[in-house]
Short mmCIF file of C-alpha atoms in Angstrom, two decimals:
data_model
loop_
_atom_site.label_atom_id
_atom_site.label_comp_id
_atom_site.label_asym_id
_atom_site.label_seq_id
_atom_site.Cartn_x
_atom_site.Cartn_y
_atom_site.Cartn_z
CA UNK A 1121 -0.11 -0.05 -0.15
CA UNK A 1122 1.11 3.12 -0.87
CA UNK A 1123 2.15 5.76 1.30
CA UNK A 1124 0.04 8.71 0.11
CA UNK A 1125 -2.96 6.45 0.48
CA UNK A 1126 -1.36 4.96 4.30
CA UNK A 1127 -1.27 8.35 5.72
CA UNK A 1128 -4.86 9.89 3.84
CA UNK A 1129 -6.58 6.72 5.71
CA UNK A 1130 -4.32 7.97 8.95
CA UNK A 1131 -6.23 11.66 8.86
CA UNK A 1132 -9.06 10.54 8.04
CA UNK A 1133 -10.01 7.59 11.60
CA UNK A 1134 -8.20 10.44 13.62
CA UNK A 1135 -11.19 12.79 12.08
CA UNK A 1136 -13.23 10.29 11.82
CA UNK A 1137 -12.59 9.56 15.51
CA UNK A 1138 -11.98 12.77 16.85
CA UNK A 1139 -15.09 14.22 18.68
CA UNK A 1140 -17.18 17.18 17.51
CA UNK A 1141 -16.23 19.67 18.71
CA UNK A 1142 -18.05 22.47 16.90
CA UNK A 1143 -20.40 25.40 18.61
CA UNK A 1144 -22.98 24.38 15.22
CA UNK A 1145 -25.85 23.62 16.61
CA UNK A 1146 -27.06 19.79 14.53
CA UNK A 1147 -29.56 21.26 13.22
CA UNK A 1148 -27.63 24.17 11.18
CA UNK A 1149 -26.47 21.86 9.19
CA UNK A 1150 -29.99 20.90 8.06
CA UNK A 1151 -30.63 24.20 6.91
CA UNK A 1152 -26.53 24.24 4.90
CA UNK A 1153 -27.47 21.50 2.91
CA UNK A 1154 -30.30 23.05 2.28
CA UNK A 1155 -28.12 26.06 0.99
CA UNK A 1156 -25.50 24.14 0.00
CA UNK A 1157 -26.06 21.22 -1.08
CA UNK A 1158 -30.08 20.34 -2.21
CA UNK A 1159 -29.81 22.42 -5.01
CA UNK A 1160 -27.52 18.93 -6.45
CA UNK A 1161 -28.57 17.00 -4.68
CA UNK A 1162 -32.47 16.96 -4.11
CA UNK A 1163 -33.42 18.10 -0.90
CA UNK A 1164 -34.68 15.16 0.40
CA UNK A 1165 -30.73 13.81 -0.78
CA UNK A 1166 -32.15 12.04 -3.96
CA UNK A 1167 -32.13 13.98 -7.15
CA UNK A 1168 -33.01 13.70 -10.72
CA UNK A 1169 -28.85 14.29 -12.08
CA UNK A 1170 -28.23 10.76 -13.60
CA UNK A 1171 -24.63 11.95 -12.81
CA UNK A 1172 -25.16 13.01 -9.49
CA UNK A 1173 -25.28 10.60 -6.44
CA UNK A 1174 -28.41 9.96 -4.65
CA UNK A 1175 -26.55 10.43 -1.12
CA UNK A 1176 -30.52 9.50 0.60
CA UNK A 1177 -30.43 6.50 2.36
CA UNK A 1178 -25.79 6.89 2.24
CA UNK A 1179 -24.25 5.65 6.10
CA UNK A 1180 -22.71 8.57 7.29
CA UNK A 1181 -19.03 7.16 7.15
CA UNK A 1182 -19.57 6.82 3.72
CA UNK A 1183 -20.31 10.13 3.13
CA UNK A 1184 -17.47 11.60 5.80
CA UNK A 1185 -15.04 9.43 4.14
CA UNK A 1186 -15.69 10.56 0.08
CA UNK A 1187 -15.91 15.26 1.81
CA UNK A 1188 -12.91 14.45 2.92
CA UNK A 1189 -11.55 12.83 0.09
CA UNK A 1190 -12.62 15.46 -2.22
CA UNK A 1191 -10.83 18.03 0.74
CA UNK A 1192 -7.78 16.93 0.23
CA UNK A 1193 -8.14 16.74 -4.09
CA UNK A 1194 -7.83 11.74 -4.05
CA UNK A 1195 -11.63 12.43 -5.26
CA UNK A 1196 -11.81 14.91 -8.20
CA UNK A 1197 -15.04 16.68 -9.06
CA UNK A 1198 -14.95 20.73 -9.47
CA UNK A 1199 -17.86 21.21 -7.99
CA UNK A 1200 -17.33 19.24 -4.99
CA UNK A 1201 -13.68 19.74 -4.79
CA UNK A 1202 -14.82 23.63 -4.58
CA UNK A 1203 -17.65 22.88 -1.71
CA UNK A 1204 -15.61 20.69 -0.73
CA UNK A 1205 -11.74 23.10 -0.01
CA UNK A 1206 -13.64 24.93 2.41
CA UNK A 1207 -14.75 22.81 4.86
CA UNK A 1208 -13.64 22.53 8.63
CA UNK A 1209 -13.28 19.08 9.82
CA UNK A 1210 -16.73 19.70 12.13
CA UNK A 1211 -18.40 20.99 8.91
CA UNK A 1212 -17.39 17.64 7.74
CA UNK A 1213 -18.63 15.66 10.12
CA UNK A 1214 -21.80 17.70 10.26
CA UNK A 1215 -22.78 17.79 7.11
CA UNK A 1216 -22.18 13.75 7.23
CA UNK A 1217 -23.87 13.40 10.32
CA UNK A 1218 -27.03 15.12 8.43
CA UNK A 1219 -26.61 13.34 5.10
CA UNK A 1220 -26.91 10.44 7.97
CA UNK A 1221 -30.95 10.63 8.31
CA UNK A 1222 -31.76 11.33 4.92
CA UNK A 1223 -33.18 8.02 4.84
CA UNK A 1224 -33.77 5.92 1.29
CA UNK A 1225 -35.69 7.72 -1.14
CA UNK A 1226 -37.44 5.32 -3.96
CA UNK A 1227 -36.84 5.71 -7.73
CA UNK A 1228 -39.40 7.27 -9.66
CA UNK A 1229 -41.17 4.94 -11.19
CA UNK A 1230 -39.32 3.83 -14.49
CA UNK A 1231 -41.00 4.07 -18.06
CA UNK A 1232 -40.86 0.34 -19.11
CA UNK A 1233 -40.01 -2.80 -15.87
CA UNK A 1234 -36.28 -3.21 -16.21
CA UNK A 1235 -35.78 -6.59 -18.15
CA UNK A 1236 -36.14 -9.56 -16.37
CA UNK A 1237 -32.53 -11.40 -17.63
CA UNK A 1238 -30.67 -8.50 -17.45
CA UNK A 1239 -31.92 -8.23 -13.59
CA UNK A 1240 -31.05 -12.22 -12.92
CA UNK A 1241 -27.79 -11.82 -14.77
CA UNK A 1242 -27.11 -8.62 -12.46
CA UNK A 1243 -28.37 -10.61 -9.52
CA UNK A 1244 -25.49 -13.23 -10.65
CA UNK A 1245 -23.14 -11.19 -11.03
CA UNK A 1246 -23.17 -8.91 -7.98
CA UNK A 1247 -22.96 -12.65 -6.52
CA UNK A 1248 -20.26 -13.85 -8.58
CA UNK A 1249 -18.38 -11.59 -7.35
CA UNK A 1250 -18.53 -10.32 -3.48
CA UNK A 1251 -20.60 -7.22 -3.97
CA UNK A 1252 -23.71 -8.11 -1.84
CA UNK A 1253 -21.07 -9.58 0.93
CA UNK A 1254 -19.86 -5.96 1.58
CA UNK A 1255 -22.92 -4.26 -0.10
CA UNK A 1256 -25.93 -6.55 1.62
CA UNK A 1257 -28.32 -9.13 -0.23
CA UNK A 1258 -30.45 -5.01 -0.28
CA UNK A 1259 -27.53 -3.61 -1.27
CA UNK A 1260 -28.64 -1.48 1.26
CA UNK A 1261 -24.65 -0.40 2.07
CA UNK A 1262 -23.79 0.21 5.55
CA UNK A 1263 -20.59 2.36 7.28
CA UNK A 1264 -18.16 3.46 5.20
CA UNK A 1265 -19.49 1.19 1.98
CA UNK A 1266 -22.91 3.11 -0.10
CA UNK A 1267 -26.53 2.01 -0.57
CA UNK A 1268 -25.85 1.49 -4.78
CA UNK A 1269 -29.98 0.04 -4.28
CA UNK A 1270 -32.41 2.76 -5.88
CA UNK A 1271 -28.56 4.89 -7.44
CA UNK A 1272 -28.57 6.50 -10.86
CA UNK A 1273 -27.25 3.69 -13.20
CA UNK A 1274 -25.55 6.36 -15.47
CA UNK A 1275 -23.18 7.34 -11.68
CA UNK A 1276 -23.07 3.17 -11.28
CA UNK A 1277 -21.78 2.95 -13.88
CA UNK A 1278 -19.07 5.86 -14.42
CA UNK A 1279 -17.88 4.89 -10.92
CA UNK A 1280 -17.22 1.38 -11.29
CA UNK A 1281 -15.86 1.88 -14.83
CA UNK A 1282 -13.47 4.68 -12.85
CA UNK A 1283 -13.18 1.82 -9.88
CA UNK A 1284 -11.91 -0.90 -12.69
CA UNK A 1285 -8.99 1.67 -15.11
CA UNK A 1286 -8.28 3.82 -11.65
CA UNK A 1287 -9.64 6.53 -12.47
CA UNK A 1288 -11.85 6.87 -10.01
CA UNK A 1289 -10.14 6.53 -6.04
CA UNK A 1290 -11.60 5.33 -3.01
CA UNK A 1291 -10.40 5.06 0.76
CA UNK A 1292 -8.87 1.46 0.23
CA UNK A 1293 -7.84 -0.45 -2.96
CA UNK A 1294 -11.01 -2.60 -2.40
CA UNK A 1295 -12.97 -1.66 -5.51
CA UNK A 1296 -10.80 -1.31 -7.35
CA UNK A 1297 -9.18 -4.63 -6.39
CA UNK A 1298 -12.67 -6.32 -7.30
CA UNK A 1299 -14.35 -4.85 -10.73
CA UNK A 1300 -10.20 -4.33 -12.65
CA UNK A 1301 -10.67 -7.84 -14.58
CA UNK A 1302 -15.03 -7.88 -14.41
CA UNK A 1303 -15.83 -7.15 -18.53
CA UNK A 1304 -16.68 -2.96 -19.19
CA UNK A 1305 -19.87 -4.79 -19.71
CA UNK A 1306 -20.74 -6.78 -17.44
CA UNK A 1307 -20.71 -4.21 -15.44
CA UNK A 1308 -22.55 -2.60 -16.73
CA UNK A 1309 -25.33 -4.57 -15.94
CA UNK A 1310 -24.59 -4.82 -12.57
CA UNK A 1311 -24.90 -0.68 -12.48
CA UNK A 1312 -28.28 -2.09 -14.47
CA UNK A 1313 -29.22 -4.12 -11.50
CA UNK A 1314 -28.50 -2.06 -8.33
CA UNK A 1315 -30.12 0.85 -9.78
CA UNK A 1316 -33.49 -1.33 -10.19
CA UNK A 1317 -33.17 -2.52 -7.09
CA UNK A 1318 -35.49 -1.78 -3.69
CA UNK A 1319 -32.43 -1.42 -1.78
CA UNK A 1320 -34.90 -3.76 1.43
CA UNK A 1321 -32.43 -4.82 4.12
CA UNK A 1322 -32.94 -8.73 3.16
CA UNK A 1323 -32.73 -7.86 0.09
CA UNK A 1324 -36.25 -9.88 -1.54
#
């Protein structure tokens, strides 16, 4: 593991473990989210912008990890980097704590029902490549693992392709290792499957 990644993980662990020392009450981050984040991510954490991730239902630990990666320049997105670079450690905790309170929001009804053949193949691929082991039977995530059930297909597709190509960094090399040998067409089927999965805890 590279030294830069090791130091980044240590800094993130320290950030997560440190007590929240800020003076702003948690309620203020709900308002700050509405003012700063809702235009892109949606007031309830679900946006209709296909390449902007759904935050509703995401674990707070995952949220703070991604905000940290943006702030430290380890993830690249012009809009998110500009916002994250202005955030203090307490802001990272405050925003991620609030995001962690947003309940999952179902995707709006699709114009056409899911293709049963692609859904069946997606489920088989998710089992084969251990996606369900980390993301859960219902793909609802938890801790530092994101909820991918109901996430935008385009965002999932681009993220999976980015992990495979090494252009989308994570807080560890786990995702890159997991998808590095999966054909791109199978990654696209996984994105299709996850985007149309309801995300119940039991996976049904």
